[in-house]
mmCIF file of C-alpha atoms in Angstrom:
data_model
loop_
_atom_site.group_PDB
_atom_site.id
_atom_site.type_symbol
_atom_site.label_atom_id
_atom_site.label_comp_id
_atom_site.label_asym_id
_atom_site.label_seq_id
_atom_site.Cartn_x
_atom_site.Cartn_y
_atom_site.Cartn_z
ATOM 1 C CA MET A 1 32.327 37.012 2.614
ATOM 2 C CA THR A 2 35.522 36.133 4.981
ATOM 3 C CA ALA A 3 36.011 33.107 6.826
ATOM 4 C CA GLU A 4 34.703 34.303 10.313
ATOM 5 C CA LEU A 5 31.182 33.803 11.288
ATOM 6 C CA LEU A 6 28.934 36.602 11.512
ATOM 7 C CA ARG A 7 27.781 38.049 14.729
ATOM 8 C CA VAL A 8 24.077 38.270 14.730
ATOM 9 C CA VAL A 9 20.991 39.038 16.527
ATOM 10 C CA PHE A 10 17.141 38.051 15.183
ATOM 11 C CA ASP A 11 14.041 40.133 16.355
ATOM 12 C CA CYS A 12 11.108 38.616 18.020
ATOM 13 C CA ASN A 13 9.244 38.079 14.958
ATOM 14 C CA ILE A 14 11.556 36.048 12.666
ATOM 15 C CA LEU A 15 12.498 34.072 16.006
ATOM 16 C CA TRP A 16 8.355 33.331 15.822
ATOM 17 C CA GLN A 17 8.224 33.156 12.600
ATOM 18 C CA ALA A 18 11.056 30.197 12.372
ATOM 19 C CA PHE A 19 8.978 28.352 15.196
ATOM 20 C CA PHE A 20 6.155 28.219 12.312
ATOM 21 C CA SER A 21 8.082 28.174 9.517
ATOM 22 C CA LYS A 22 11.015 26.120 8.975
ATOM 23 C CA THR A 23 10.885 26.905 5.052
ATOM 24 C CA GLY A 24 10.313 30.762 5.054
ATOM 25 C CA ALA A 25 12.818 33.000 4.788
ATOM 26 C CA SER A 26 13.201 33.274 8.940
ATOM 27 C CA GLY A 27 13.441 29.321 8.920
ATOM 28 C CA ARG A 28 15.974 29.841 6.906
ATOM 29 C CA CYS A 29 18.075 32.099 8.654
ATOM 30 C CA GLN A 30 17.604 30.267 11.619
ATOM 31 C CA LYS A 31 18.857 27.432 9.272
ATOM 32 C CA LEU A 32 21.986 29.289 9.341
ATOM 33 C CA VAL A 33 22.530 29.185 12.799
ATOM 34 C CA GLU A 34 21.690 25.421 13.496
ATOM 35 C CA ASP A 35 24.479 24.679 11.043
ATOM 36 C CA GLY A 36 27.524 27.086 12.325
ATOM 37 C CA LYS A 37 27.463 29.090 9.760
ATOM 38 C CA ILE A 38 26.082 32.406 11.955
ATOM 39 C CA ILE A 39 26.699 33.076 15.467
ATOM 40 C CA LEU A 40 23.320 33.850 16.861
ATOM 41 C CA PHE A 41 22.916 36.415 20.133
ATOM 42 C CA LEU A 42 20.401 36.173 22.181
ATOM 43 C CA SER A 43 19.295 37.859 25.443
ATOM 44 C CA ALA A 44 17.018 36.734 28.743
ATOM 45 C CA ASP A 45 15.237 40.182 27.388
ATOM 46 C CA VAL A 46 14.608 39.116 24.152
ATOM 47 C CA LEU A 47 13.879 34.925 24.981
ATOM 48 C CA ASP A 48 11.190 36.680 27.335
ATOM 49 C CA GLU A 49 9.776 38.496 24.856
ATOM 50 C CA VAL A 50 9.176 35.239 22.424
ATOM 51 C CA ARG A 51 8.274 32.849 25.297
ATOM 52 C CA ASP A 52 5.519 35.824 26.006
ATOM 53 C CA VAL A 53 4.816 35.601 22.259
ATOM 54 C CA LEU A 54 4.499 31.625 21.226
ATOM 55 C CA THR A 55 2.371 31.650 24.715
ATOM 56 C CA ARG A 56 -0.344 33.807 24.414
ATOM 57 C CA PRO A 57 -3.609 31.958 24.258
ATOM 58 C CA GLU A 58 -4.643 34.296 21.148
ATOM 59 C CA THR A 59 -1.571 32.538 19.293
ATOM 60 C CA GLN A 60 -1.901 29.042 21.395
ATOM 61 C CA ASN A 61 -5.619 29.064 19.753
ATOM 62 C CA GLN A 62 -4.467 30.242 15.833
ATOM 63 C CA PHE A 63 -1.543 28.302 15.672
ATOM 64 C CA ALA A 64 -1.746 24.284 17.247
ATOM 65 C CA GLN A 65 1.705 23.696 17.393
ATOM 66 C CA ALA A 66 2.272 26.372 19.475
ATOM 67 C CA THR A 67 1.748 24.019 22.763
ATOM 68 C CA PRO A 68 3.971 24.948 26.181
ATOM 69 C CA GLU A 69 6.174 22.084 25.443
ATOM 70 C CA ALA A 70 7.155 22.863 21.380
ATOM 71 C CA VAL A 71 7.511 26.043 22.417
ATOM 72 C CA GLU A 72 9.832 25.108 25.713
ATOM 73 C CA ALA A 73 11.945 22.565 23.369
ATOM 74 C CA PHE A 74 12.608 25.807 20.746
ATOM 75 C CA LEU A 75 13.577 27.880 22.888
ATOM 76 C CA LYS A 76 15.992 24.897 24.223
ATOM 77 C CA ASP A 77 17.481 24.356 20.873
ATOM 78 C CA LEU A 78 17.727 27.841 20.545
ATOM 79 C CA THR A 79 19.791 28.565 23.576
ATOM 80 C CA SER A 80 22.048 25.842 23.389
ATOM 81 C CA LYS A 81 23.179 27.088 19.345
ATOM 82 C CA ALA A 82 23.399 30.329 20.249
ATOM 83 C CA VAL A 83 25.350 32.726 22.987
ATOM 84 C CA VAL A 84 23.200 33.807 25.429
ATOM 85 C CA LEU A 85 23.927 37.427 27.391
ATOM 86 C CA LYS A 86 22.001 37.709 30.985
ATOM 87 C CA SER A 87 21.851 41.615 31.543
ATOM 88 C CA VAL A 88 23.007 43.660 28.223
ATOM 89 C CA ALA A 89 23.540 47.317 29.026
ATOM 90 C CA GLN A 90 21.402 50.119 28.047
ATOM 91 C CA LYS A 91 23.387 52.228 24.809
ATOM 92 C CA PHE A 92 21.028 53.435 22.988
ATOM 93 C CA ARG A 93 17.204 54.389 23.828
ATOM 94 C CA TYR A 94 14.758 54.488 20.679
ATOM 95 C CA GLU A 95 12.011 56.732 21.598
ATOM 96 C CA ARG A 96 10.334 56.196 18.134
ATOM 97 C CA ASP A 97 9.737 52.588 19.593
ATOM 98 C CA PRO A 98 11.123 51.162 23.318
ATOM 99 C CA LYS A 99 10.054 47.791 22.654
ATOM 100 C CA ASP A 100 12.803 47.300 20.451
ATOM 101 C CA GLU A 101 15.227 49.157 21.999
ATOM 102 C CA PRO A 102 16.645 45.544 24.127
ATOM 103 C CA TYR A 103 17.536 44.249 20.246
ATOM 104 C CA ILE A 104 19.315 47.188 19.531
ATOM 105 C CA ASN A 105 20.933 47.237 22.840
ATOM 106 C CA LEU A 106 21.820 43.544 22.647
ATOM 107 C CA ALA A 107 23.116 44.251 19.022
ATOM 108 C CA VAL A 108 25.572 46.983 19.815
ATOM 109 C CA GLU A 109 26.627 44.917 23.037
ATOM 110 C CA THR A 110 27.896 42.062 21.019
ATOM 111 C CA LYS A 111 29.015 44.149 18.398
ATOM 112 C CA ALA A 112 27.169 42.254 16.010
ATOM 113 C CA ASP A 113 27.230 42.639 12.098
ATOM 114 C CA TYR A 114 23.894 42.621 11.541
ATOM 115 C CA LEU A 115 20.041 42.540 13.615
ATOM 116 C CA VAL A 116 17.177 40.728 10.805
ATOM 117 C CA SER A 117 13.999 42.722 11.079
ATOM 118 C CA ARG A 118 10.798 42.785 9.396
ATOM 119 C CA ASP A 119 10.238 45.554 11.985
ATOM 120 C CA LYS A 120 9.948 48.845 10.281
ATOM 121 C CA ASP A 121 11.391 50.926 12.829
ATOM 122 C CA LEU A 122 13.798 49.243 13.014
ATOM 123 C CA LEU A 123 14.716 49.252 9.947
ATOM 124 C CA ASP A 124 14.159 52.540 9.219
ATOM 125 C CA LEU A 125 17.047 53.839 11.443
ATOM 126 C CA MET A 126 19.189 52.631 8.552
ATOM 127 C CA THR A 127 17.471 54.666 6.427
ATOM 128 C CA GLY A 128 15.169 57.355 8.321
ATOM 129 C CA HIS A 129 16.234 61.215 8.018
ATOM 130 C CA THR A 130 15.117 61.889 11.597
ATOM 131 C CA ALA A 131 17.982 62.903 14.448
ATOM 132 C CA GLU A 132 17.520 59.594 15.952
ATOM 133 C CA CYS A 133 18.122 57.715 13.214
ATOM 134 C CA LYS A 134 20.686 60.178 11.969
ATOM 135 C CA GLU A 135 22.278 59.669 15.681
ATOM 136 C CA PHE A 136 21.816 55.976 15.365
ATOM 137 C CA ARG A 137 23.876 55.086 11.904
ATOM 138 C CA GLN A 138 26.873 57.683 13.368
ATOM 139 C CA ARG A 139 27.111 56.092 16.716
ATOM 140 C CA PHE A 140 27.248 51.855 15.621
ATOM 141 C CA ARG A 141 28.555 52.832 11.745
ATOM 142 C CA PRO A 142 29.607 48.625 11.494
ATOM 143 C CA LEU A 143 25.537 47.855 12.919
ATOM 144 C CA LYS A 144 23.019 47.057 9.626
ATOM 145 C CA ILE A 145 19.431 45.789 9.970
ATOM 146 C CA ILE A 146 17.842 44.416 7.308
ATOM 147 C CA ASP A 147 15.628 41.767 6.563
ATOM 148 C CA PRO A 148 15.711 37.907 6.088
ATOM 149 C CA VAL A 149 15.317 38.029 3.054
ATOM 150 C CA ALA A 150 18.320 40.378 2.391
ATOM 151 C CA PHE A 151 19.984 38.866 4.949
ATOM 152 C CA LEU A 152 19.870 35.366 2.914
ATOM 153 C CA LYS A 153 21.168 36.716 0.049
ATOM 154 C CA LEU A 154 24.411 37.212 1.784
ATOM 155 C CA PHE A 155 25.286 33.573 1.699
ATOM 156 C CA THR A 156 23.965 33.146 -1.643
ATOM 157 C CA ASP A 157 25.194 36.298 -3.732
ATOM 158 C CA PRO A 158 28.947 35.463 -4.629
ATOM 159 C CA ASP A 159 31.364 39.166 -3.367
#
């Protein structure tokens, strides 16, 4: 791996999982941000979705640690260690799952090296055979979409 820091976008589920477990794969990915080993990019849309998911009544009923104060502290800490864009241009429309577009477009806008996700719709952009997947790979070739376990291996496997 080069000395240059990797540019990364985490999807909502990675951030959600990092909130609840510091020791899981997503939490360890988040630790790379805290340790200054990667550059995390966020947008207002991403932060709004994370806040929404973490403060839903069903989340707060199921997880006692998801208090409004804990969520706001998490988001404040997250934004203090990330590069936050107020708006992101739409460069790719994803008909299969339009809810994933904010993450794709943020990664494209920031020239991220990786979009880290467990979302099958996002991961399929790397391996899918549809015209939409092929177009994505052709237009945004440097961007890789991988799961958090594969991302962590970048920091443990020798080149």
